């Protein structure tokens, strides 16, 4: 079983609250665990930052919207409104996920300010 980083209570979107399924939440949690693994962080050692948790929420919402596209009862084919709220929200959450992904670093999974990586260490180059 994958670590539970987010739950249904983390979904605050007024349209999606209560509609995101357990499977979609599990998918989002697994996505964060897999991403942490690309940084060499094992699941049991993940200390997710707020940004990493936000990423999981966005992934869960995106997946929910994907599964709900075509179910918006307000869409009218011959009327004024022809766009699906879930399709619009899917595009929004997809763009958000890509933006957040660009900003995630090792530090977002290990609970350290510097991420513990070699590139963040100070090296004294003075030779005397």
Tab-separated table of C-alpha atoms in Angstrom:
chain	number	residue	atom	x	y	z
A	1	UNK	CA	0.000	0.000	0.000
A	2	UNK	CA	1.275	3.447	-0.924
A	3	UNK	CA	1.896	6.172	1.607
A	4	UNK	CA	-1.114	8.432	2.148
A	5	UNK	CA	0.099	11.990	1.605
A	6	UNK	CA	-3.305	13.473	0.846
A	7	UNK	CA	-6.880	12.495	1.664
A	8	UNK	CA	-10.326	13.596	0.494
A	9	UNK	CA	-10.270	16.438	3.027
A	10	UNK	CA	-7.370	18.019	1.119
A	11	UNK	CA	-9.588	18.574	-1.932
A	12	UNK	CA	-10.970	22.101	-1.557
A	13	UNK	CA	-12.206	22.714	-5.107
A	14	UNK	CA	-15.894	23.510	-4.665
A	15	UNK	CA	-16.867	21.555	-7.783
A	16	UNK	CA	-14.726	18.501	-7.020
A	17	UNK	CA	-15.005	18.252	-3.222
A	18	UNK	CA	-16.651	14.927	-2.460
A	19	UNK	CA	-16.267	13.745	-6.048
A	20	UNK	CA	-12.599	12.709	-6.025
A	21	UNK	CA	-12.546	8.946	-5.562
A	22	UNK	CA	-10.257	6.832	-3.428
A	23	UNK	CA	-8.673	5.477	-6.606
A	24	UNK	CA	-7.865	8.998	-7.814
A	25	UNK	CA	-6.372	9.894	-4.428
A	26	UNK	CA	-4.311	6.687	-4.460
A	27	UNK	CA	-3.116	7.498	-7.985
A	28	UNK	CA	-1.999	10.971	-6.850
A	29	UNK	CA	-0.238	9.630	-3.767
A	30	UNK	CA	1.528	7.033	-5.903
A	31	UNK	CA	2.576	9.745	-8.385
A	32	UNK	CA	4.348	11.633	-5.593
A	33	UNK	CA	6.003	8.454	-4.306
A	34	UNK	CA	7.245	7.634	-7.822
A	35	UNK	CA	8.510	11.191	-8.278
A	36	UNK	CA	10.366	11.027	-4.952
A	37	UNK	CA	11.964	7.783	-6.119
A	38	UNK	CA	13.455	9.627	-9.103
A	39	UNK	CA	15.356	11.712	-6.530
A	40	UNK	CA	16.483	8.552	-4.734
A	41	UNK	CA	14.046	8.979	-1.828
A	42	UNK	CA	12.460	5.787	-0.547
A	43	UNK	CA	8.750	5.832	0.204
A	44	UNK	CA	9.152	5.214	3.927
A	45	UNK	CA	11.480	8.218	4.273
A	46	UNK	CA	9.367	10.790	2.408
A	47	UNK	CA	8.680	13.974	4.331
A	48	UNK	CA	6.552	15.816	1.790
A	49	UNK	CA	6.628	19.602	1.629
A	50	UNK	CA	3.488	21.650	1.140
A	51	UNK	CA	4.411	21.955	-2.551
A	52	UNK	CA	4.698	18.166	-2.942
A	53	UNK	CA	1.321	17.745	-1.252
A	54	UNK	CA	-0.141	20.465	-3.468
A	55	UNK	CA	1.173	18.535	-6.470
A	56	UNK	CA	-0.671	15.435	-5.229
A	57	UNK	CA	-3.905	17.412	-4.796
A	58	UNK	CA	-3.604	18.825	-8.312
A	59	UNK	CA	-2.973	15.349	-9.753
A	60	UNK	CA	-6.006	13.935	-7.907
A	61	UNK	CA	-8.210	16.780	-9.160
A	62	UNK	CA	-6.895	16.404	-12.705
A	63	UNK	CA	-7.652	12.686	-12.706
A	64	UNK	CA	-11.114	13.310	-11.277
A	65	UNK	CA	-11.870	15.840	-14.014
A	66	UNK	CA	-10.622	13.436	-16.665
A	67	UNK	CA	-13.009	10.789	-15.385
A	68	UNK	CA	-15.936	13.242	-15.240
A	69	UNK	CA	-15.564	14.830	-18.692
A	70	UNK	CA	-18.868	14.452	-20.494
A	71	UNK	CA	-20.988	14.260	-17.346
A	72	UNK	CA	-21.623	18.009	-16.870
A	73	UNK	CA	-25.442	18.345	-16.924
A	74	UNK	CA	-25.289	22.075	-17.750
A	75	UNK	CA	-23.812	21.519	-21.216
A	76	UNK	CA	-26.292	22.225	-23.983
A	77	UNK	CA	-25.519	21.212	-27.523
A	78	UNK	CA	-28.046	23.577	-29.127
A	79	UNK	CA	-28.116	26.164	-26.347
A	80	UNK	CA	-25.766	28.852	-25.196
A	81	UNK	CA	-23.314	26.867	-23.100
A	82	UNK	CA	-21.371	24.184	-24.937
A	83	UNK	CA	-18.338	23.754	-22.709
A	84	UNK	CA	-17.932	21.125	-20.042
A	85	UNK	CA	-16.794	22.384	-16.597
A	86	UNK	CA	-14.765	19.209	-16.075
A	87	UNK	CA	-12.972	19.643	-19.392
A	88	UNK	CA	-12.075	23.237	-18.498
A	89	UNK	CA	-10.924	22.232	-15.019
A	90	UNK	CA	-8.907	19.326	-16.451
A	91	UNK	CA	-6.951	21.770	-18.615
A	92	UNK	CA	-6.397	24.071	-15.641
A	93	UNK	CA	-5.183	21.257	-13.370
A	94	UNK	CA	-2.998	19.811	-16.118
A	95	UNK	CA	-1.266	23.178	-16.567
A	96	UNK	CA	-0.924	23.566	-12.789
A	97	UNK	CA	0.643	20.114	-12.450
A	98	UNK	CA	3.257	20.947	-15.062
A	99	UNK	CA	4.072	24.266	-13.385
A	100	UNK	CA	4.418	22.694	-9.943
A	101	UNK	CA	6.512	19.845	-11.310
A	102	UNK	CA	9.053	22.368	-12.620
A	103	UNK	CA	9.546	23.729	-9.109
A	104	UNK	CA	9.847	20.472	-7.168
A	105	UNK	CA	13.287	19.532	-5.855
A	106	UNK	CA	14.806	16.875	-3.629
A	107	UNK	CA	14.121	19.127	-0.628
A	108	UNK	CA	10.378	18.728	-1.232
A	109	UNK	CA	10.650	15.028	-0.391
A	110	UNK	CA	13.213	14.885	2.407
A	111	UNK	CA	12.026	17.685	4.654
A	112	UNK	CA	15.297	19.614	4.427
A	113	UNK	CA	15.815	23.185	3.369
A	114	UNK	CA	18.885	22.359	1.318
A	115	UNK	CA	17.619	19.015	0.038
A	116	UNK	CA	20.770	17.284	1.165
A	117	UNK	CA	22.166	17.336	-2.360
A	118	UNK	CA	25.756	18.061	-3.309
A	119	UNK	CA	24.771	20.998	-5.485
A	120	UNK	CA	23.436	22.893	-2.499
A	121	UNK	CA	26.548	22.600	-0.314
A	122	UNK	CA	28.992	25.423	0.201
A	123	UNK	CA	32.517	24.658	-0.864
A	124	UNK	CA	35.426	26.764	0.244
A	125	UNK	CA	37.539	27.461	-2.828
A	126	UNK	CA	40.132	29.578	-1.040
A	127	UNK	CA	43.581	28.071	-1.333
A	128	UNK	CA	46.161	29.585	0.873
